[in-house]
């Protein structure tokens, strides 16, 4: 992502208080790993079920994110929002390729099991619904930017919550480092989106 932005304005608390409560005191985001470096990162063999669960859930989550940002690159009215959506796409495509490479290397499925009971201990599956994602393609043009920001803010907050799974229960060092990068980069994106929402 681009350089870190200023802290969200106080007015944002009236719009998305749950985000500020969870994320508003986080450190400024660190520079992301370059796309080429991401593709070259190897996770090694040592891992546990928590590492696998986190990566599978995040892969599912990022595929949803790519659907939403693809719509935003076509429909967003604010040029800054369109640019942000394009940047997020580049980041998450690279991350998704890395995730799938690690899972394949471990002999694990790259798709998440949809059974809710399997994810109960990890907060459940990502909460963005297919109907909500599809609605972005039909919402009136004048309302698109606000609709996207509200949905994607919550979506990226979910990624931050999922990363805690690996940080608290994972075994693989690279997976934990990746989880930390997810926390930092999504916090930066959330700050940028809050700035756009208050603009």
Short mmCIF file of C-alpha atoms in Angstrom, two decimals:
data_model
loop_
_atom_site.label_atom_id
_atom_site.label_comp_id
_atom_site.label_asym_id
_atom_site.label_seq_id
_atom_site.Cartn_x
_atom_site.Cartn_y
_atom_site.Cartn_z
CA UNK A 1 0.00 0.00 0.00
CA UNK A 2 0.95 3.64 -0.26
CA UNK A 3 2.30 5.73 2.59
CA UNK A 4 0.47 5.69 5.89
CA UNK A 5 -2.35 8.17 6.27
CA UNK A 6 -3.45 10.30 9.20
CA UNK A 7 -5.52 8.89 12.03
CA UNK A 8 -9.26 8.65 11.26
CA UNK A 9 -11.36 11.69 12.06
CA UNK A 10 -13.48 11.66 15.20
CA UNK A 11 -16.65 11.85 13.09
CA UNK A 12 -15.93 8.35 11.83
CA UNK A 13 -16.81 7.05 15.27
CA UNK A 14 -20.43 7.85 14.54
CA UNK A 15 -20.35 5.70 11.40
CA UNK A 16 -18.31 2.66 12.34
CA UNK A 17 -17.72 2.67 16.10
CA UNK A 18 -16.94 -1.03 16.26
CA UNK A 19 -13.98 -0.54 13.94
CA UNK A 20 -12.50 2.31 15.90
CA UNK A 21 -12.97 0.40 19.12
CA UNK A 22 -11.04 -2.55 17.76
CA UNK A 23 -8.50 -0.85 15.55
CA UNK A 24 -8.19 2.86 16.33
CA UNK A 25 -5.22 2.52 18.67
CA UNK A 26 -3.12 0.31 16.39
CA UNK A 27 0.36 1.33 15.31
CA UNK A 28 0.89 3.07 12.00
CA UNK A 29 1.10 0.42 9.24
CA UNK A 30 4.52 -0.79 8.18
CA UNK A 31 5.50 -0.80 4.50
CA UNK A 32 4.13 -3.91 2.77
CA UNK A 33 6.37 -6.65 1.39
CA UNK A 34 7.01 -6.07 -2.29
CA UNK A 35 5.03 -8.21 -4.73
CA UNK A 36 8.10 -10.09 -5.98
CA UNK A 37 9.25 -10.80 -2.42
CA UNK A 38 5.82 -12.16 -1.48
CA UNK A 39 5.94 -14.64 -4.35
CA UNK A 40 9.36 -15.84 -3.20
CA UNK A 41 8.54 -16.41 0.48
CA UNK A 42 8.65 -20.07 1.45
CA UNK A 43 6.85 -21.24 4.58
CA UNK A 44 8.86 -24.38 5.32
CA UNK A 45 7.35 -27.67 6.44
CA UNK A 46 6.62 -27.12 10.13
CA UNK A 47 2.96 -26.20 10.67
CA UNK A 48 -0.17 -27.17 12.57
CA UNK A 49 -3.92 -27.27 11.97
CA UNK A 50 -4.29 -23.65 13.08
CA UNK A 51 -1.88 -22.47 10.38
CA UNK A 52 -3.87 -24.39 7.79
CA UNK A 53 -7.22 -23.13 9.06
CA UNK A 54 -6.06 -19.50 9.03
CA UNK A 55 -4.67 -19.70 5.49
CA UNK A 56 -7.74 -21.48 4.13
CA UNK A 57 -10.09 -18.97 5.75
CA UNK A 58 -8.04 -16.01 4.55
CA UNK A 59 -7.90 -17.39 1.00
CA UNK A 60 -11.70 -17.59 0.98
CA UNK A 61 -11.88 -14.10 2.43
CA UNK A 62 -9.49 -12.67 -0.17
CA UNK A 63 -11.42 -14.16 -3.05
CA UNK A 64 -14.44 -12.27 -1.74
CA UNK A 65 -12.30 -9.14 -1.46
CA UNK A 66 -11.16 -9.49 -5.06
CA UNK A 67 -14.79 -9.68 -6.17
CA UNK A 68 -15.59 -6.47 -4.32
CA UNK A 69 -12.53 -4.52 -5.42
CA UNK A 70 -13.09 -5.59 -9.04
CA UNK A 71 -16.53 -4.00 -8.83
CA UNK A 72 -15.04 -0.90 -7.18
CA UNK A 73 -12.46 -0.39 -9.93
CA UNK A 74 -15.35 -0.22 -12.39
CA UNK A 75 -18.00 1.65 -10.39
CA UNK A 76 -16.28 3.90 -7.83
CA UNK A 77 -16.83 7.61 -8.48
CA UNK A 78 -14.05 8.87 -6.22
CA UNK A 79 -10.70 8.47 -8.03
CA UNK A 80 -8.93 7.92 -4.69
CA UNK A 81 -11.25 5.05 -3.88
CA UNK A 82 -10.73 3.53 -7.32
CA UNK A 83 -6.95 3.76 -6.87
CA UNK A 84 -7.18 2.20 -3.41
CA UNK A 85 -9.27 -0.68 -4.77
CA UNK A 86 -6.68 -1.29 -7.51
CA UNK A 87 -3.83 -1.29 -4.99
CA UNK A 88 -5.67 -3.71 -2.70
CA UNK A 89 -6.28 -6.01 -5.66
CA UNK A 90 -2.57 -6.18 -6.46
CA UNK A 91 -1.66 -6.90 -2.84
CA UNK A 92 -4.30 -9.56 -2.30
CA UNK A 93 -3.69 -11.35 -5.61
CA UNK A 94 -0.04 -11.76 -4.63
CA UNK A 95 -0.96 -12.86 -1.12
CA UNK A 96 -3.51 -15.35 -2.43
CA UNK A 97 -0.94 -16.92 -4.74
CA UNK A 98 1.45 -17.24 -1.79
CA UNK A 99 -1.24 -18.73 0.48
CA UNK A 100 -2.22 -21.33 -2.09
CA UNK A 101 1.43 -22.20 -2.70
CA UNK A 102 2.01 -22.80 1.01
CA UNK A 103 -1.11 -24.93 1.40
CA UNK A 104 -0.30 -26.97 -1.68
CA UNK A 105 3.25 -27.46 -0.42
CA UNK A 106 1.85 -28.87 2.81
CA UNK A 107 -0.45 -31.21 0.92
CA UNK A 108 -3.52 -29.31 2.15
CA UNK A 109 -6.66 -28.22 0.29
CA UNK A 110 -6.62 -24.58 -0.78
CA UNK A 111 -10.38 -24.29 -0.23
CA UNK A 112 -11.96 -23.79 3.16
CA UNK A 113 -14.38 -26.40 4.46
CA UNK A 114 -17.80 -24.74 4.65
CA UNK A 115 -19.00 -26.70 7.71
CA UNK A 116 -19.66 -24.02 10.38
CA UNK A 117 -18.84 -26.38 13.26
CA UNK A 118 -15.24 -26.69 12.08
CA UNK A 119 -14.73 -22.95 12.46
CA UNK A 120 -16.68 -22.35 15.66
CA UNK A 121 -13.52 -22.11 17.78
CA UNK A 122 -12.08 -19.54 15.35
CA UNK A 123 -15.00 -17.14 15.30
CA UNK A 124 -16.77 -18.74 12.33
CA UNK A 125 -16.30 -18.29 8.62
CA UNK A 126 -15.78 -14.82 7.11
CA UNK A 127 -19.00 -12.88 7.60
CA UNK A 128 -19.37 -11.06 4.27
CA UNK A 129 -22.33 -12.61 2.49
CA UNK A 130 -22.63 -13.37 -1.22
CA UNK A 131 -25.81 -11.30 -1.40
CA UNK A 132 -23.99 -8.26 0.05
CA UNK A 133 -21.19 -8.63 -2.49
CA UNK A 134 -23.64 -9.00 -5.36
CA UNK A 135 -25.58 -5.93 -4.18
CA UNK A 136 -22.54 -3.79 -4.97
CA UNK A 137 -23.13 -4.49 -8.66
CA UNK A 138 -26.71 -3.21 -8.57
CA UNK A 139 -26.71 -0.37 -6.02
CA UNK A 140 -27.37 3.03 -7.57
CA UNK A 141 -24.24 4.70 -8.92
CA UNK A 142 -24.61 7.69 -6.59
CA UNK A 143 -24.67 5.39 -3.56
CA UNK A 144 -21.91 3.01 -4.60
CA UNK A 145 -18.91 4.59 -2.88
CA UNK A 146 -20.63 4.72 0.51
CA UNK A 147 -22.02 1.18 0.12
CA UNK A 148 -18.60 -0.19 -0.82
CA UNK A 149 -16.78 1.59 1.99
CA UNK A 150 -19.22 0.38 4.64
CA UNK A 151 -19.01 -3.23 3.44
CA UNK A 152 -15.27 -3.31 2.79
CA UNK A 153 -14.38 -1.66 6.08
CA UNK A 154 -16.07 -4.51 7.90
CA UNK A 155 -14.53 -7.05 5.50
CA UNK A 156 -10.97 -5.89 6.17
CA UNK A 157 -11.67 -5.76 9.88
CA UNK A 158 -12.56 -9.46 9.61
CA UNK A 159 -9.11 -10.12 8.09
CA UNK A 160 -7.50 -8.49 11.11
CA UNK A 161 -9.57 -10.67 13.43
CA UNK A 162 -8.66 -13.82 11.46
CA UNK A 163 -4.97 -13.01 11.70
CA UNK A 164 -5.22 -13.36 15.48
CA UNK A 165 -5.89 -17.08 14.92
CA UNK A 166 -2.41 -17.61 13.54
CA UNK A 167 -0.72 -15.26 16.00
CA UNK A 168 -2.18 -17.02 19.03
CA UNK A 169 -2.29 -20.65 17.90
CA UNK A 170 -0.13 -21.06 14.82
CA UNK A 171 3.16 -22.93 14.68
CA UNK A 172 4.70 -21.84 11.38
CA UNK A 173 6.97 -18.79 11.70
CA UNK A 174 6.24 -17.45 8.20
CA UNK A 175 2.50 -17.81 8.72
CA UNK A 176 2.77 -15.76 11.90
CA UNK A 177 4.85 -13.10 10.14
CA UNK A 178 2.26 -13.00 7.38
CA UNK A 179 -0.53 -12.62 9.95
CA UNK A 180 1.32 -9.61 11.39
CA UNK A 181 1.59 -8.08 7.91
CA UNK A 182 -2.13 -8.65 7.37
CA UNK A 183 -2.87 -6.76 10.59
CA UNK A 184 -0.64 -3.85 9.58
CA UNK A 185 -1.75 -3.55 5.96
CA UNK A 186 -5.47 -3.87 6.68
CA UNK A 187 -5.20 -1.29 9.44
CA UNK A 188 -3.63 1.07 6.91
CA UNK A 189 -6.43 0.37 4.44
CA UNK A 190 -9.07 0.93 7.11
CA UNK A 191 -7.54 4.30 7.96
CA UNK A 192 -7.57 5.31 4.30
CA UNK A 193 -11.18 4.24 3.90
CA UNK A 194 -12.23 6.14 7.02
CA UNK A 195 -10.51 9.21 5.60
CA UNK A 196 -12.44 8.80 2.34
CA UNK A 197 -15.68 8.29 4.25
CA UNK A 198 -15.11 11.57 6.10
CA UNK A 199 -13.93 13.45 3.03
#
